[in-house]
Amino acid sequence: METLTEIVKLLKKYQLHISTAESLTGGMLASCIVDVPGASEVFEEGYITYSDEVKHKVLGVSEDDLKEYTAVSSIVAKQMAEGAARITGSDITVATTGYAGPGPAEDGTPAGTVYICVFCRGISGEDAKAAIRKYNFSGDRNSVRRQTVEEAVKLVYNLLELM
């Protein structure tokens, strides 16, 4: 993915580091990043927190919020990204959570519902920022996961382009 090469170049240019907190994508995003030569200079860590218990235990996602909003929510996506930032110290963290299907989830959430959060800690005196997006992808499980990675990459790239 050409955009990933550009992301690694921009992270190097600005001397920034990136980490991931993945649920739905199961490490696919981190894998795509480390496929890029030179990624070892900018990629810190990646967490696969597939279960709610691990989201809470590792990333500090609120158990109450997991119960009230479910893991497929903007609130949980943001907490995942913030938790990864807290643990890793990375400048940028990306969280992916959603439901790939097939069929709707037990709570009625449609297959293909995805939340992505890109969290950027305060850089150059700025306040920390979180960009959270909701998507409704179509296709089978792998297609939903691939589309999620593509959109996460676009979000990170757009953030870095603004710097």
mmCIF file of C-alpha atoms in Angstrom:
data_model
loop_
_atom_site.group_PDB
_atom_site.id
_atom_site.type_symbol
_atom_site.label_atom_id
_atom_site.label_comp_id
_atom_site.label_asym_id
_atom_site.label_seq_id
_atom_site.Cartn_x
_atom_site.Cartn_y
_atom_site.Cartn_z
ATOM 1 C CA MET A 1 0.000 0.000 0.000
ATOM 2 C CA GLU A 2 1.655 3.184 -1.217
ATOM 3 C CA THR A 3 -0.069 5.269 1.459
ATOM 4 C CA LEU A 4 1.591 3.214 4.198
ATOM 5 C CA THR A 5 5.012 3.991 2.751
ATOM 6 C CA GLU A 6 4.106 7.677 2.860
ATOM 7 C CA ILE A 7 2.911 7.350 6.455
ATOM 8 C CA VAL A 8 6.214 5.795 7.528
ATOM 9 C CA LYS A 9 8.112 8.583 5.737
ATOM 10 C CA LEU A 10 6.013 11.282 7.420
ATOM 11 C CA LEU A 11 6.350 9.674 10.847
ATOM 12 C CA LYS A 12 10.129 9.616 10.375
ATOM 13 C CA LYS A 13 10.130 13.226 9.163
ATOM 14 C CA TYR A 14 8.234 14.445 12.223
ATOM 15 C CA GLN A 15 10.017 11.989 14.552
ATOM 16 C CA LEU A 16 6.733 10.455 15.670
ATOM 17 C CA HIS A 17 5.823 6.943 16.764
ATOM 18 C CA ILE A 18 2.660 4.953 16.143
ATOM 19 C CA SER A 19 0.991 2.024 17.890
ATOM 20 C CA THR A 20 -2.216 0.063 17.382
ATOM 21 C CA ALA A 21 -5.027 -1.342 19.511
ATOM 22 C CA GLU A 22 -6.993 -3.765 17.378
ATOM 23 C CA SER A 23 -10.066 -5.835 17.951
ATOM 24 C CA LEU A 24 -11.921 -6.390 14.684
ATOM 25 C CA THR A 25 -8.763 -6.343 12.552
ATOM 26 C CA GLY A 26 -6.891 -8.810 14.758
ATOM 27 C CA GLY A 27 -3.417 -7.425 14.050
ATOM 28 C CA MET A 28 -3.961 -6.827 10.344
ATOM 29 C CA LEU A 29 -3.262 -3.079 10.665
ATOM 30 C CA ALA A 30 -0.025 -3.592 12.590
ATOM 31 C CA SER A 31 1.024 -6.221 10.069
ATOM 32 C CA CYS A 32 0.456 -3.834 7.169
ATOM 33 C CA ILE A 33 2.502 -1.125 8.874
ATOM 34 C CA VAL A 34 5.464 -3.404 9.589
ATOM 35 C CA ASP A 35 5.424 -4.624 5.991
ATOM 36 C CA VAL A 36 6.886 -1.214 5.072
ATOM 37 C CA PRO A 37 10.695 -0.989 5.066
ATOM 38 C CA GLY A 38 11.829 1.347 7.839
ATOM 39 C CA ALA A 39 8.707 0.836 9.942
ATOM 40 C CA SER A 40 10.880 -0.344 12.834
ATOM 41 C CA GLU A 41 11.925 3.291 13.334
ATOM 42 C CA VAL A 42 8.338 4.470 13.911
ATOM 43 C CA PHE A 43 6.177 1.520 14.965
ATOM 44 C CA GLU A 44 6.177 0.949 18.730
ATOM 45 C CA GLU A 45 3.665 -1.734 19.703
ATOM 46 C CA GLY A 46 0.455 -3.392 18.662
ATOM 47 C CA TYR A 47 -2.219 -4.876 20.884
ATOM 48 C CA ILE A 48 -4.860 -7.355 19.809
ATOM 49 C CA THR A 49 -7.641 -7.003 22.355
ATOM 50 C CA TYR A 50 -10.335 -9.161 20.848
ATOM 51 C CA SER A 51 -12.345 -9.901 23.988
ATOM 52 C CA ASP A 52 -14.021 -7.341 26.222
ATOM 53 C CA GLU A 53 -12.099 -8.711 29.195
ATOM 54 C CA VAL A 54 -8.763 -7.997 27.512
ATOM 55 C CA LYS A 55 -9.907 -4.543 26.346
ATOM 56 C CA HIS A 56 -10.487 -3.758 30.009
ATOM 57 C CA LYS A 57 -7.457 -5.578 31.451
ATOM 58 C CA VAL A 58 -4.858 -4.357 28.970
ATOM 59 C CA LEU A 59 -6.162 -1.028 27.639
ATOM 60 C CA GLY A 60 -8.219 0.090 30.622
ATOM 61 C CA VAL A 61 -11.528 0.284 28.755
ATOM 62 C CA SER A 62 -14.351 0.823 31.242
ATOM 63 C CA GLU A 63 -16.282 -2.355 32.052
ATOM 64 C CA ASP A 64 -19.409 -0.232 32.538
ATOM 65 C CA ASP A 65 -19.028 1.308 29.075
ATOM 66 C CA LEU A 66 -18.469 -2.105 27.522
ATOM 67 C CA LYS A 67 -21.728 -3.288 29.094
ATOM 68 C CA GLU A 68 -23.722 -0.150 28.292
ATOM 69 C CA TYR A 69 -22.430 0.665 24.794
ATOM 70 C CA THR A 70 -20.806 -2.665 23.747
ATOM 71 C CA ALA A 71 -17.363 -3.005 22.220
ATOM 72 C CA VAL A 72 -18.767 -1.804 18.896
ATOM 73 C CA SER A 73 -19.045 1.866 19.848
ATOM 74 C CA SER A 74 -17.252 5.169 19.487
ATOM 75 C CA ILE A 75 -16.779 5.353 23.252
ATOM 76 C CA VAL A 76 -14.897 2.056 23.363
ATOM 77 C CA ALA A 77 -12.859 2.857 20.239
ATOM 78 C CA LYS A 78 -11.684 6.092 21.859
ATOM 79 C CA GLN A 79 -10.838 4.370 25.140
ATOM 80 C CA MET A 80 -8.878 1.718 23.252
ATOM 81 C CA ALA A 81 -6.809 4.363 21.430
ATOM 82 C CA GLU A 82 -6.254 6.384 24.614
ATOM 83 C CA GLY A 83 -5.283 3.239 26.513
ATOM 84 C CA ALA A 84 -2.738 2.315 23.867
ATOM 85 C CA ALA A 85 -1.308 5.846 24.002
ATOM 86 C CA ARG A 86 -1.021 5.650 27.780
ATOM 87 C CA ILE A 87 0.719 2.261 27.706
ATOM 88 C CA THR A 88 3.040 2.848 24.764
ATOM 89 C CA GLY A 89 3.815 6.541 24.957
ATOM 90 C CA SER A 90 3.322 6.672 21.184
ATOM 91 C CA ASP A 91 2.422 9.963 19.563
ATOM 92 C CA ILE A 92 -0.305 8.391 17.429
ATOM 93 C CA THR A 93 -2.431 5.375 18.249
ATOM 94 C CA VAL A 94 -5.069 3.737 16.108
ATOM 95 C CA ALA A 95 -7.913 1.610 17.454
ATOM 96 C CA THR A 96 -10.254 -0.591 15.436
ATOM 97 C CA THR A 97 -13.405 -2.202 16.762
ATOM 98 C CA GLY A 98 -16.494 -3.496 15.053
ATOM 99 C CA TYR A 99 -18.601 -6.419 14.003
ATOM 100 C CA ALA A 100 -17.659 -8.283 10.829
ATOM 101 C CA GLY A 101 -20.552 -10.778 10.778
ATOM 102 C CA PRO A 102 -21.895 -12.859 9.269
ATOM 103 C CA GLY A 103 -25.347 -11.578 10.114
ATOM 104 C CA PRO A 104 -26.179 -9.143 12.873
ATOM 105 C CA ALA A 105 -24.642 -9.374 16.344
ATOM 106 C CA GLU A 106 -26.669 -10.647 19.304
ATOM 107 C CA ASP A 107 -27.556 -7.057 20.212
ATOM 108 C CA GLY A 108 -28.742 -6.334 16.658
ATOM 109 C CA THR A 109 -25.642 -4.467 15.490
ATOM 110 C CA PRO A 110 -25.484 -4.958 11.721
ATOM 111 C CA ALA A 111 -22.518 -6.823 10.251
ATOM 112 C CA GLY A 112 -20.013 -4.362 8.848
ATOM 113 C CA THR A 113 -20.445 -1.787 11.636
ATOM 114 C CA VAL A 114 -16.983 -0.448 12.443
ATOM 115 C CA TYR A 115 -15.463 2.295 14.579
ATOM 116 C CA ILE A 116 -11.945 3.603 14.059
ATOM 117 C CA CYS A 117 -10.253 6.043 16.397
ATOM 118 C CA VAL A 118 -6.977 7.805 15.658
ATOM 119 C CA PHE A 119 -5.616 9.424 18.807
ATOM 120 C CA CYS A 120 -2.840 11.989 18.638
ATOM 121 C CA ARG A 121 -1.257 13.051 21.894
ATOM 122 C CA GLY A 122 -0.351 16.731 22.184
ATOM 123 C CA ILE A 123 2.464 17.429 19.741
ATOM 124 C CA SER A 124 4.285 20.771 19.681
ATOM 125 C CA GLY A 125 2.215 22.139 22.549
ATOM 126 C CA GLU A 126 -1.153 21.136 21.093
ATOM 127 C CA ASP A 127 -3.864 19.419 23.088
ATOM 128 C CA ALA A 128 -4.448 15.723 22.495
ATOM 129 C CA LYS A 129 -7.009 14.992 19.786
ATOM 130 C CA ALA A 130 -9.103 11.982 18.840
ATOM 131 C CA ALA A 131 -10.749 11.473 15.461
ATOM 132 C CA ILE A 132 -13.446 8.808 15.617
ATOM 133 C CA ARG A 133 -15.294 7.564 12.551
ATOM 134 C CA LYS A 134 -18.146 5.107 12.126
ATOM 135 C CA TYR A 135 -18.397 2.969 9.006
ATOM 136 C CA ASN A 136 -20.922 0.530 7.612
ATOM 137 C CA PHE A 137 -19.001 -1.793 5.311
ATOM 138 C CA SER A 138 -20.426 -4.574 3.214
ATOM 139 C CA GLY A 139 -18.966 -7.919 2.250
ATOM 140 C CA ASP A 140 -17.700 -10.973 4.075
ATOM 141 C CA ARG A 141 -15.622 -10.904 7.268
ATOM 142 C CA ASN A 142 -12.280 -10.525 5.514
ATOM 143 C CA SER A 143 -13.617 -7.793 3.258
ATOM 144 C CA VAL A 144 -14.888 -5.823 6.268
ATOM 145 C CA ARG A 145 -11.521 -6.226 7.986
ATOM 146 C CA ARG A 146 -9.588 -5.130 4.879
ATOM 147 C CA GLN A 147 -11.829 -2.101 4.397
ATOM 148 C CA THR A 148 -11.293 -1.185 8.042
ATOM 149 C CA VAL A 149 -7.513 -1.258 7.618
ATOM 150 C CA GLU A 150 -7.745 0.840 4.438
ATOM 151 C CA GLU A 151 -9.845 3.493 6.173
ATOM 152 C CA ALA A 152 -7.604 3.518 9.261
ATOM 153 C CA VAL A 153 -4.599 4.099 7.016
ATOM 154 C CA LYS A 154 -6.417 6.986 5.288
ATOM 155 C CA LEU A 155 -7.263 8.582 8.636
ATOM 156 C CA VAL A 156 -3.654 8.436 9.818
ATOM 157 C CA TYR A 157 -2.371 9.750 6.490
ATOM 158 C CA ASN A 158 -4.832 12.659 6.538
ATOM 159 C CA LEU A 159 -3.765 13.552 10.072
ATOM 160 C CA LEU A 160 -0.084 13.560 9.124
ATOM 161 C CA GLU A 161 -0.769 15.601 5.986
ATOM 162 C CA LEU A 162 -2.189 18.371 8.192
ATOM 163 C CA MET A 163 1.048 18.676 10.183
#
